[in-house]
Amino acid sequence: MTTPTADLAAAGVSIWLDDLSRSRITSGNLAGLIESRDVTGVTTNPTIFQSAIGNKNDDSYSAQIADLAGRGASVDETIFELTTDDVRDAADIFRPVFDATDGLDGRVSIEVSPDLAHDTDATIAQAKELWAKVDRPNALIKIPATKAGLPAITAVLAEGISVNVTLIFSLDRYADVIDAYLAGIEQAQANGHDVSKIHSVASFFVSRVDTEVDKRLSAYSDPAAEELKSTAGIANARLAYELFEEVFASERATALTGAGAHVQRPLWASTGVKDPSLPDTLYVTELVAPGTVNTMPEKTLEATFDHGVIAGDTVTGSYVGAHHVFDSLAELGVDFDDVTQVLEDEGVEKFIASWHDLQKTVAEALAQAPETAR
């Protein structure tokens, strides 16, 4: 008998877990998910690390924090050590997957500080530091798709560093991201790097789109507005895949892939449903397409394994309907450009808030470390 997660993998979707903690690594849980849930990668973000390190019921980090306190490490130095150690250890667990898939999967992502989201040069510098510190070929450095992030994406790829582009909401910005990727691979090629070793994913956020659009639709009395609820996120992602297919079939892209480069795979992020009235596997079963990644919180992963119905490709034949959703939103007066800008701004702000919470948590832990450690 097969399982829904195995069916999803067979349909060409890589399943990545959107979570990481030291206890998940040391307990064997992460290795178990590879075996039992077909998980082939991990994504992290500042909120995930704040949850892990700030967990009062988990003392996995206390010994290292005490040691770092004894060495006089600053808050940011401590965060850098804790998070890169976790990502390195997770990357080692996933190394067999990385080797078996020739580098396609087995990936573990770590994000540059969200405080740098609007600073190109600082983003480039920290991306290089993270890559060097983790020191694993199956790492991915996450860079947000802000305007300042775009040239950083190109510059980091040009150094031969694999990148996960995060916080993508609009098709226009996604087009910019693909362009930044292609430019980065072209520069890497010119710099003498083996482009077959460079990988990238473009993280397109899904459920947050529905949350914002549905909030705006609630202001309309038109019955059509009610029918459009919970449709924009999936439609937006499906049109992103349409754009992916178009651009990577272009002469510019095929010249690179013909020289050994890889396409930048679309990754569906924010795939846990926010509206409890929706099916809990909605953003999995409706976004099945070959050559994609779906990064899931554990709750969504378990729901998919338990009762997800994987009925093959649910994306490539859906473009007309997806365009119709956006035409209908425009007719009602929903400003989708504003929706995506609000979501990008909020996304950066939320990660900054989580980062600052993490700094506060670590500062308190360093202060409370035993005097003998300092």
mmCIF file of C-alpha atoms in Angstrom:
data_model
loop_
_atom_site.group_PDB
_atom_site.id
_atom_site.type_symbol
_atom_site.label_atom_id
_atom_site.label_comp_id
_atom_site.label_asym_id
_atom_site.label_seq_id
_atom_site.Cartn_x
_atom_site.Cartn_y
_atom_site.Cartn_z
ATOM 1 C CA MET A 1 0.000 0.000 0.000
ATOM 2 C CA THR A 2 1.094 3.518 -0.758
ATOM 3 C CA THR A 3 0.527 6.641 1.330
ATOM 4 C CA PRO A 4 -0.663 10.133 0.350
ATOM 5 C CA THR A 5 2.799 11.589 0.987
ATOM 6 C CA ALA A 6 4.355 8.893 -1.197
ATOM 7 C CA ASP A 7 1.759 9.677 -3.867
ATOM 8 C CA LEU A 8 2.638 13.372 -3.616
ATOM 9 C CA ALA A 9 6.319 12.630 -4.049
ATOM 10 C CA ALA A 10 5.525 10.359 -7.006
ATOM 11 C CA ALA A 11 3.637 13.260 -8.603
ATOM 12 C CA GLY A 12 6.862 15.280 -8.617
ATOM 13 C CA VAL A 13 6.350 17.343 -5.456
ATOM 14 C CA SER A 14 9.215 17.478 -2.973
ATOM 15 C CA ILE A 15 7.924 17.517 0.611
ATOM 16 C CA TRP A 16 9.907 19.781 2.923
ATOM 17 C CA LEU A 17 9.161 20.337 6.598
ATOM 18 C CA ASP A 18 8.656 23.966 7.595
ATOM 19 C CA ASP A 19 10.145 23.571 11.055
ATOM 20 C CA LEU A 20 13.373 22.775 12.871
ATOM 21 C CA SER A 21 14.522 22.478 16.467
ATOM 22 C CA ARG A 22 17.480 20.872 18.192
ATOM 23 C CA SER A 23 15.255 18.380 19.997
ATOM 24 C CA ARG A 24 13.750 17.367 16.645
ATOM 25 C CA ILE A 25 17.296 16.651 15.447
ATOM 26 C CA THR A 26 18.638 14.855 18.512
ATOM 27 C CA SER A 27 15.516 12.769 19.213
ATOM 28 C CA GLY A 28 15.599 11.126 15.807
ATOM 29 C CA ASN A 29 12.282 12.739 14.865
ATOM 30 C CA LEU A 30 13.714 14.443 11.798
ATOM 31 C CA ALA A 31 15.316 11.257 10.504
ATOM 32 C CA GLY A 32 12.041 9.461 11.172
ATOM 33 C CA LEU A 33 10.092 11.903 9.030
ATOM 34 C CA ILE A 34 12.384 11.140 6.108
ATOM 35 C CA GLU A 35 11.509 7.459 6.417
ATOM 36 C CA SER A 36 7.835 7.644 7.341
ATOM 37 C CA ARG A 37 6.558 10.856 5.747
ATOM 38 C CA ASP A 38 8.692 11.168 2.596
ATOM 39 C CA VAL A 39 10.206 14.442 3.843
ATOM 40 C CA THR A 40 13.190 15.486 1.720
ATOM 41 C CA GLY A 41 14.136 18.897 3.124
ATOM 42 C CA VAL A 42 13.625 21.546 5.785
ATOM 43 C CA THR A 43 12.916 25.257 5.753
ATOM 44 C CA THR A 44 13.445 27.617 8.672
ATOM 45 C CA ASN A 45 12.717 31.257 9.398
ATOM 46 C CA PRO A 46 13.137 33.618 12.362
ATOM 47 C CA THR A 47 9.736 32.640 13.790
ATOM 48 C CA ILE A 48 10.682 28.951 13.769
ATOM 49 C CA PHE A 49 13.968 29.587 15.583
ATOM 50 C CA GLN A 50 12.273 31.854 18.125
ATOM 51 C CA SER A 51 9.776 29.081 18.850
ATOM 52 C CA ALA A 52 12.534 26.478 19.193
ATOM 53 C CA ILE A 53 15.064 28.429 21.248
ATOM 54 C CA GLY A 54 12.392 30.189 23.309
ATOM 55 C CA ASN A 55 10.630 26.936 24.237
ATOM 56 C CA LYS A 56 10.675 26.810 28.061
ATOM 57 C CA ASN A 57 10.070 23.044 27.985
ATOM 58 C CA ASP A 58 13.161 22.320 25.901
ATOM 59 C CA ASP A 59 16.622 22.703 27.417
ATOM 60 C CA SER A 60 18.443 21.499 24.295
ATOM 61 C CA TYR A 61 20.158 24.846 23.861
ATOM 62 C CA SER A 62 21.044 25.605 27.501
ATOM 63 C CA ALA A 63 24.483 23.973 27.573
ATOM 64 C CA GLN A 64 25.638 25.737 24.419
ATOM 65 C CA ILE A 65 24.226 29.062 25.589
ATOM 66 C CA ALA A 66 26.087 28.663 28.889
ATOM 67 C CA ASP A 67 29.309 27.885 27.026
ATOM 68 C CA LEU A 68 28.868 30.903 24.770
ATOM 69 C CA ALA A 69 28.111 33.086 27.785
ATOM 70 C CA GLY A 70 31.365 31.901 29.322
ATOM 71 C CA ARG A 71 33.205 32.985 26.220
ATOM 72 C CA GLY A 72 31.592 36.410 26.295
ATOM 73 C CA ALA A 73 29.564 35.926 23.105
ATOM 74 C CA SER A 74 27.112 38.666 22.180
ATOM 75 C CA VAL A 75 23.422 38.033 21.587
ATOM 76 C CA ASP A 76 23.773 38.043 17.803
ATOM 77 C CA GLU A 77 26.897 35.877 17.919
ATOM 78 C CA THR A 78 25.008 33.385 20.074
ATOM 79 C CA ILE A 79 22.044 33.268 17.688
ATOM 80 C CA PHE A 80 24.451 32.795 14.769
ATOM 81 C CA GLU A 81 26.127 29.835 16.503
ATOM 82 C CA LEU A 82 22.885 28.175 17.663
ATOM 83 C CA THR A 83 21.064 28.411 14.341
ATOM 84 C CA THR A 84 23.968 27.488 12.079
ATOM 85 C CA ASP A 85 24.729 24.462 14.264
ATOM 86 C CA ASP A 86 21.120 23.284 13.932
ATOM 87 C CA VAL A 87 21.126 23.780 10.176
ATOM 88 C CA ARG A 88 24.477 22.013 9.788
ATOM 89 C CA ASP A 89 23.295 19.035 11.840
ATOM 90 C CA ALA A 90 20.028 18.854 9.899
ATOM 91 C CA ALA A 91 21.962 19.067 6.626
ATOM 92 C CA ASP A 92 24.031 16.073 7.717
ATOM 93 C CA ILE A 93 20.854 14.088 8.408
ATOM 94 C CA PHE A 94 19.601 14.948 4.926
ATOM 95 C CA ARG A 95 22.917 14.298 3.177
ATOM 96 C CA PRO A 96 21.874 10.836 1.912
ATOM 97 C CA VAL A 97 18.783 12.414 0.310
ATOM 98 C CA PHE A 98 20.971 15.133 -1.223
ATOM 99 C CA ASP A 99 23.337 12.528 -2.677
ATOM 100 C CA ALA A 100 20.529 10.277 -3.928
ATOM 101 C CA THR A 101 18.805 13.149 -5.754
ATOM 102 C CA ASP A 102 22.007 14.661 -7.171
ATOM 103 C CA GLY A 103 21.538 17.782 -5.064
ATOM 104 C CA LEU A 104 17.921 18.437 -5.928
ATOM 105 C CA ASP A 105 16.599 17.659 -2.457
ATOM 106 C CA GLY A 106 18.046 17.046 0.978
ATOM 107 C CA ARG A 107 18.128 20.826 1.408
ATOM 108 C CA VAL A 108 18.047 22.823 4.656
ATOM 109 C CA SER A 109 17.358 26.573 4.512
ATOM 110 C CA ILE A 110 18.594 29.326 6.812
ATOM 111 C CA GLU A 111 17.549 32.948 6.457
ATOM 112 C CA VAL A 112 19.545 36.160 6.591
ATOM 113 C CA SER A 113 18.480 38.490 9.394
ATOM 114 C CA PRO A 114 15.164 40.171 8.513
ATOM 115 C CA ASP A 115 16.647 43.425 9.818
ATOM 116 C CA LEU A 116 18.632 43.428 6.562
ATOM 117 C CA ALA A 117 15.638 42.998 4.233
ATOM 118 C CA HIS A 118 16.085 46.476 2.757
ATOM 119 C CA ASP A 119 19.908 46.515 2.735
ATOM 120 C CA THR A 120 21.423 44.849 -0.326
ATOM 121 C CA ASP A 121 25.081 44.937 0.670
ATOM 122 C CA ALA A 122 24.477 43.712 4.226
ATOM 123 C CA THR A 123 22.287 40.875 2.899
ATOM 124 C CA ILE A 124 25.050 39.768 0.527
ATOM 125 C CA ALA A 125 27.635 39.864 3.316
ATOM 126 C CA GLN A 126 25.544 37.852 5.756
ATOM 127 C CA ALA A 127 24.540 35.316 3.104
ATOM 128 C CA LYS A 128 28.224 34.616 2.496
ATOM 129 C CA GLU A 129 28.860 34.340 6.253
ATOM 130 C CA LEU A 130 25.999 31.877 6.733
ATOM 131 C CA TRP A 131 27.086 29.761 3.767
ATOM 132 C CA ALA A 132 30.660 29.602 5.040
ATOM 133 C CA LYS A 133 29.616 28.869 8.632
ATOM 134 C CA VAL A 134 27.140 26.101 7.825
ATOM 135 C CA ASP A 135 29.687 24.733 5.345
ATOM 136 C CA ARG A 136 27.428 22.148 3.770
ATOM 137 C CA PRO A 137 26.645 21.862 0.045
ATOM 138 C CA ASN A 138 22.994 21.049 0.794
ATOM 139 C CA ALA A 139 22.303 24.334 2.575
ATOM 140 C CA LEU A 140 20.130 27.026 1.042
ATOM 141 C CA ILE A 141 20.483 30.664 2.066
ATOM 142 C CA LYS A 142 17.096 32.393 2.305
ATOM 143 C CA ILE A 143 16.903 35.926 0.950
ATOM 144 C CA PRO A 144 13.614 37.867 0.871
ATOM 145 C CA ALA A 145 12.236 39.015 -2.477
ATOM 146 C CA THR A 146 12.198 42.670 -1.482
ATOM 147 C CA LYS A 147 13.445 45.242 -3.975
ATOM 148 C CA ALA A 148 16.734 45.377 -2.097
ATOM 149 C CA GLY A 149 16.819 41.590 -2.001
ATOM 150 C CA LEU A 150 16.726 41.145 -5.776
ATOM 151 C CA PRO A 151 20.292 42.332 -6.544
ATOM 152 C CA ALA A 152 21.493 40.418 -3.476
ATOM 153 C CA ILE A 153 19.995 37.223 -4.911
ATOM 154 C CA THR A 154 21.933 37.722 -8.141
ATOM 155 C CA ALA A 155 25.184 38.547 -6.352
ATOM 156 C CA VAL A 156 24.978 35.577 -3.982
ATOM 157 C CA LEU A 157 24.191 33.101 -6.762
ATOM 158 C CA ALA A 158 27.092 34.547 -8.743
ATOM 159 C CA GLU A 159 29.369 33.381 -5.896
ATOM 160 C CA GLY A 160 28.158 29.808 -6.382
ATOM 161 C CA ILE A 161 25.867 29.868 -3.337
ATOM 162 C CA SER A 162 22.482 28.128 -3.493
ATOM 163 C CA VAL A 163 19.540 30.374 -2.601
ATOM 164 C CA ASN A 164 15.970 30.049 -1.364
ATOM 165 C CA VAL A 165 14.123 33.234 -2.344
ATOM 166 C CA THR A 166 11.389 33.884 0.207
ATOM 167 C CA LEU A 167 8.361 36.146 0.745
ATOM 168 C CA ILE A 168 7.101 36.171 -2.854
ATOM 169 C CA PHE A 169 3.476 37.224 -3.216
ATOM 170 C CA SER A 170 2.963 38.820 -6.635
ATOM 171 C CA LEU A 171 3.511 37.572 -10.172
ATOM 172 C CA ASP A 172 5.377 40.756 -11.079
ATOM 173 C CA ARG A 173 7.827 40.274 -8.238
ATOM 174 C CA TYR A 174 8.142 36.590 -9.104
ATOM 175 C CA ALA A 175 9.126 37.586 -12.647
ATOM 176 C CA ASP A 176 11.800 39.824 -11.110
ATOM 177 C CA VAL A 177 12.986 36.922 -8.957
ATOM 178 C CA ILE A 178 13.366 34.615 -11.952
ATOM 179 C CA ASP A 179 15.283 37.350 -13.770
ATOM 180 C CA ALA A 180 17.549 37.784 -10.726
ATOM 181 C CA TYR A 181 18.123 34.029 -10.687
ATOM 182 C CA LEU A 182 19.011 33.815 -14.364
ATOM 183 C CA ALA A 183 21.349 36.802 -14.042
ATOM 184 C CA GLY A 184 23.018 35.166 -11.050
ATOM 185 C CA ILE A 185 23.578 31.899 -12.905
ATOM 186 C CA GLU A 186 24.932 33.784 -15.922
ATOM 187 C CA GLN A 187 27.396 35.601 -13.660
ATOM 188 C CA ALA A 188 28.325 32.391 -11.847
ATOM 189 C CA GLN A 189 29.053 30.812 -15.216
ATOM 190 C CA ALA A 190 31.212 33.801 -16.181
ATOM 191 C CA ASN A 191 33.001 33.529 -12.819
ATOM 192 C CA GLY A 192 33.954 29.935 -13.564
ATOM 193 C CA HIS A 193 31.607 28.212 -11.129
ATOM 194 C CA ASP A 194 30.112 24.808 -11.916
ATOM 195 C CA VAL A 195 26.511 25.908 -12.410
ATOM 196 C CA SER A 196 25.265 22.330 -12.068
ATOM 197 C CA LYS A 197 26.095 22.607 -8.355
ATOM 198 C CA ILE A 198 23.962 25.721 -7.787
ATOM 199 C CA HIS A 199 20.318 25.228 -6.845
ATOM 200 C CA SER A 200 17.514 27.641 -6.043
ATOM 201 C CA VAL A 201 13.851 27.652 -5.098
ATOM 202 C CA ALA A 202 11.389 30.536 -5.253
ATOM 203 C CA SER A 203 9.056 30.508 -2.248
ATOM 204 C CA PHE A 204 5.600 31.654 -3.270
ATOM 205 C CA PHE A 205 3.343 32.262 -0.264
ATOM 206 C CA VAL A 206 -0.201 30.917 -0.511
ATOM 207 C CA SER A 207 -2.509 31.013 2.526
ATOM 208 C CA ARG A 208 -1.583 34.553 3.525
ATOM 209 C CA VAL A 209 -2.944 35.734 0.163
ATOM 210 C CA ASP A 210 -6.341 34.235 0.949
ATOM 211 C CA THR A 211 -6.342 35.775 4.422
ATOM 212 C CA GLU A 212 -5.803 39.293 3.077
ATOM 213 C CA VAL A 213 -8.062 38.981 0.013
ATOM 214 C CA ASP A 214 -10.896 37.355 1.979
ATOM 215 C CA LYS A 215 -10.745 40.166 4.520
ATOM 216 C CA ARG A 216 -11.290 42.647 1.693
ATOM 217 C CA LEU A 217 -14.018 40.544 0.068
ATOM 218 C CA SER A 218 -15.966 40.641 3.336
ATOM 219 C CA ALA A 219 -16.558 44.351 2.727
ATOM 220 C CA TYR A 220 -18.626 43.602 -0.398
ATOM 221 C CA SER A 221 -22.325 42.705 -0.377
ATOM 222 C CA ASP A 222 -22.117 41.240 -3.885
ATOM 223 C CA PRO A 223 -22.723 37.430 -3.805
ATOM 224 C CA ALA A 224 -19.814 37.084 -6.220
ATOM 225 C CA ALA A 225 -17.499 38.263 -3.463
ATOM 226 C CA GLU A 226 -18.497 35.364 -1.226
ATOM 227 C CA GLU A 227 -17.886 32.870 -4.040
ATOM 228 C CA LEU A 228 -14.372 34.244 -4.558
ATOM 229 C CA LYS A 229 -13.292 33.681 -0.974
ATOM 230 C CA SER A 230 -10.416 31.237 -0.497
ATOM 231 C CA THR A 231 -9.685 31.125 -4.239
ATOM 232 C CA ALA A 232 -7.026 33.815 -4.711
ATOM 233 C CA GLY A 233 -4.124 32.035 -3.020
ATOM 234 C CA ILE A 234 -4.355 28.907 -5.152
ATOM 235 C CA ALA A 235 -5.067 30.890 -8.337
ATOM 236 C CA ASN A 236 -2.050 33.095 -7.682
ATOM 237 C CA ALA A 237 0.213 30.077 -7.180
ATOM 238 C CA ARG A 238 -1.102 28.356 -10.292
ATOM 239 C CA LEU A 239 -0.370 31.456 -12.373
ATOM 240 C CA ALA A 240 3.103 31.517 -10.874
ATOM 241 C CA TYR A 241 3.622 28.009 -12.210
ATOM 242 C CA GLU A 242 2.369 29.136 -15.609
ATOM 243 C CA LEU A 243 4.981 31.905 -15.551
ATOM 244 C CA PHE A 244 7.635 29.425 -14.435
ATOM 245 C CA GLU A 245 6.875 27.191 -17.418
ATOM 246 C CA GLU A 246 6.952 30.113 -19.841
ATOM 247 C CA VAL A 247 10.177 31.724 -18.669
ATOM 248 C CA PHE A 248 12.176 28.544 -18.284
ATOM 249 C CA ALA A 249 11.237 27.577 -21.835
ATOM 250 C CA SER A 250 12.789 30.840 -23.101
ATOM 251 C CA GLU A 251 15.976 30.974 -25.144
ATOM 252 C CA ARG A 252 17.827 32.661 -22.285
ATOM 253 C CA ALA A 253 16.880 29.988 -19.754
ATOM 254 C CA THR A 254 17.404 27.007 -22.041
ATOM 255 C CA ALA A 255 20.879 28.258 -22.926
ATOM 256 C CA LEU A 256 21.731 27.967 -19.244
ATOM 257 C CA THR A 257 19.991 24.648 -18.584
ATOM 258 C CA GLY A 258 21.651 23.293 -21.705
ATOM 259 C CA ALA A 259 24.986 24.159 -20.073
ATOM 260 C CA GLY A 260 24.080 22.202 -16.946
ATOM 261 C CA ALA A 261 22.206 24.812 -14.904
ATOM 262 C CA HIS A 262 18.992 23.950 -13.095
ATOM 263 C CA VAL A 263 15.615 25.609 -13.241
ATOM 264 C CA GLN A 264 14.645 27.552 -10.133
ATOM 265 C CA ARG A 265 11.881 25.399 -8.690
ATOM 266 C CA PRO A 266 8.665 26.987 -7.424
ATOM 267 C CA LEU A 267 8.125 26.322 -3.731
ATOM 268 C CA TRP A 268 4.691 26.613 -2.139
ATOM 269 C CA ALA A 269 5.068 28.212 1.291
ATOM 270 C CA SER A 270 2.507 29.217 3.909
ATOM 271 C CA THR A 271 0.555 26.053 3.132
ATOM 272 C CA GLY A 272 -1.131 25.599 6.494
ATOM 273 C CA VAL A 273 -4.745 26.763 6.274
ATOM 274 C CA LYS A 274 -5.569 29.870 8.327
ATOM 275 C CA ASP A 275 -9.356 29.475 7.984
ATOM 276 C CA PRO A 276 -10.531 26.438 10.017
ATOM 277 C CA SER A 277 -13.540 26.025 7.728
ATOM 278 C CA LEU A 278 -11.244 25.035 4.864
ATOM 279 C CA PRO A 279 -9.938 21.508 4.236
ATOM 280 C CA ASP A 280 -6.654 21.201 6.126
ATOM 281 C CA THR A 281 -4.856 19.817 3.063
ATOM 282 C CA LEU A 282 -6.219 22.433 0.620
ATOM 283 C CA TYR A 283 -2.891 24.060 -0.199
ATOM 284 C CA VAL A 284 -1.314 20.674 -0.806
ATOM 285 C CA THR A 285 -3.842 18.787 -2.895
ATOM 286 C CA GLU A 286 -4.696 21.803 -5.087
ATOM 287 C CA LEU A 287 -1.058 22.617 -5.866
ATOM 288 C CA VAL A 288 0.289 19.335 -7.185
ATOM 289 C CA ALA A 289 2.641 19.935 -10.111
ATOM 290 C CA PRO A 290 5.875 18.290 -11.244
ATOM 291 C CA GLY A 291 9.110 19.949 -10.248
ATOM 292 C CA THR A 292 7.702 21.850 -7.277
ATOM 293 C CA VAL A 293 8.332 21.896 -3.538
ATOM 294 C CA ASN A 294 5.674 22.115 -0.829
ATOM 295 C CA THR A 295 7.066 23.140 2.555
ATOM 296 C CA MET A 296 4.573 22.240 5.263
ATOM 297 C CA PRO A 297 4.186 22.815 8.969
ATOM 298 C CA GLU A 298 4.039 19.469 10.759
ATOM 299 C CA LYS A 299 0.279 19.724 11.293
ATOM 300 C CA THR A 300 -0.279 19.995 7.527
ATOM 301 C CA LEU A 301 2.219 17.216 6.852
ATOM 302 C CA GLU A 302 0.389 14.870 9.214
ATOM 303 C CA ALA A 303 -3.009 15.817 7.763
ATOM 304 C CA THR A 304 -1.704 15.080 4.273
ATOM 305 C CA PHE A 305 -0.297 11.722 5.353
ATOM 306 C CA ASP A 306 -3.521 10.823 7.143
ATOM 307 C CA HIS A 307 -6.193 11.803 4.633
ATOM 308 C CA GLY A 308 -4.755 13.808 1.740
ATOM 309 C CA VAL A 309 -6.189 12.825 -1.635
ATOM 310 C CA ILE A 310 -3.523 13.176 -4.314
ATOM 311 C CA ALA A 311 -5.214 13.042 -7.711
ATOM 312 C CA GLY A 312 -2.271 13.862 -9.944
ATOM 313 C CA ASP A 313 -1.384 17.258 -11.414
ATOM 314 C CA THR A 314 -3.904 19.872 -10.244
ATOM 315 C CA VAL A 315 -2.066 22.902 -11.652
ATOM 316 C CA THR A 316 -1.104 22.768 -15.325
ATOM 317 C CA GLY A 317 -4.647 22.437 -16.678
ATOM 318 C CA SER A 318 -6.020 25.185 -14.459
ATOM 319 C CA TYR A 319 -4.649 28.433 -15.880
ATOM 320 C CA VAL A 320 -7.860 29.654 -17.551
ATOM 321 C CA GLY A 321 -9.779 29.279 -14.311
ATOM 322 C CA ALA A 322 -6.996 30.993 -12.340
ATOM 323 C CA HIS A 323 -7.018 33.975 -14.711
ATOM 324 C CA HIS A 324 -10.795 34.138 -14.317
ATOM 325 C CA VAL A 325 -10.426 34.437 -10.534
ATOM 326 C CA PHE A 326 -8.218 37.490 -10.953
ATOM 327 C CA ASP A 327 -10.449 39.028 -13.577
ATOM 328 C CA SER A 328 -13.365 38.650 -11.163
ATOM 329 C CA LEU A 329 -11.420 40.189 -8.281
ATOM 330 C CA ALA A 330 -10.516 43.155 -10.475
ATOM 331 C CA GLU A 331 -14.151 43.607 -11.531
ATOM 332 C CA LEU A 332 -15.161 43.813 -7.884
ATOM 333 C CA GLY A 333 -12.488 46.406 -7.248
ATOM 334 C CA VAL A 334 -9.990 44.355 -5.234
ATOM 335 C CA ASP A 335 -6.561 45.977 -5.735
ATOM 336 C CA PHE A 336 -4.322 42.932 -5.845
ATOM 337 C CA ASP A 337 -1.154 44.996 -6.247
ATOM 338 C CA ASP A 338 -1.979 46.594 -2.923
ATOM 339 C CA VAL A 339 -2.754 43.191 -1.423
ATOM 340 C CA THR A 340 0.680 41.832 -2.299
ATOM 341 C CA GLN A 341 2.523 44.961 -1.138
ATOM 342 C CA VAL A 342 0.718 44.831 2.203
ATOM 343 C CA LEU A 343 1.610 41.147 2.532
ATOM 344 C CA GLU A 344 5.286 41.735 1.721
ATOM 345 C CA ASP A 345 5.509 44.598 4.223
ATOM 346 C CA GLU A 346 3.719 42.557 6.899
ATOM 347 C CA GLY A 347 5.860 39.504 6.164
ATOM 348 C CA VAL A 348 9.074 41.420 6.714
ATOM 349 C CA GLU A 349 7.663 43.103 9.825
ATOM 350 C CA LYS A 350 6.530 39.773 11.327
ATOM 351 C CA PHE A 351 9.948 38.201 10.806
ATOM 352 C CA ILE A 352 11.657 41.277 12.274
ATOM 353 C CA ALA A 353 9.386 41.037 15.326
ATOM 354 C CA SER A 354 10.220 37.332 15.723
ATOM 355 C CA TRP A 355 13.922 38.106 15.327
ATOM 356 C CA HIS A 356 13.764 40.766 18.029
ATOM 357 C CA ASP A 357 11.860 38.366 20.293
ATOM 358 C CA LEU A 358 14.605 35.804 19.674
ATOM 359 C CA GLN A 359 17.272 38.388 20.546
ATOM 360 C CA LYS A 360 15.433 39.143 23.792
ATOM 361 C CA THR A 361 15.098 35.444 24.652
ATOM 362 C CA VAL A 362 18.788 34.799 24.033
ATOM 363 C CA ALA A 363 19.827 37.930 25.948
ATOM 364 C CA GLU A 364 17.887 36.680 28.968
ATOM 365 C CA ALA A 365 19.358 33.185 28.649
ATOM 366 C CA LEU A 366 22.904 34.560 28.449
ATOM 367 C CA ALA A 367 22.277 36.726 31.521
ATOM 368 C CA GLN A 368 20.902 33.742 33.458
ATOM 369 C CA ALA A 369 23.763 31.407 32.531
ATOM 370 C CA PRO A 370 25.648 30.136 35.582
ATOM 371 C CA GLU A 371 28.379 32.437 36.816
ATOM 372 C CA THR A 372 30.844 29.564 36.437
ATOM 373 C CA ALA A 373 30.211 29.645 32.704
ATOM 374 C CA ARG A 374 31.202 33.280 32.447
#
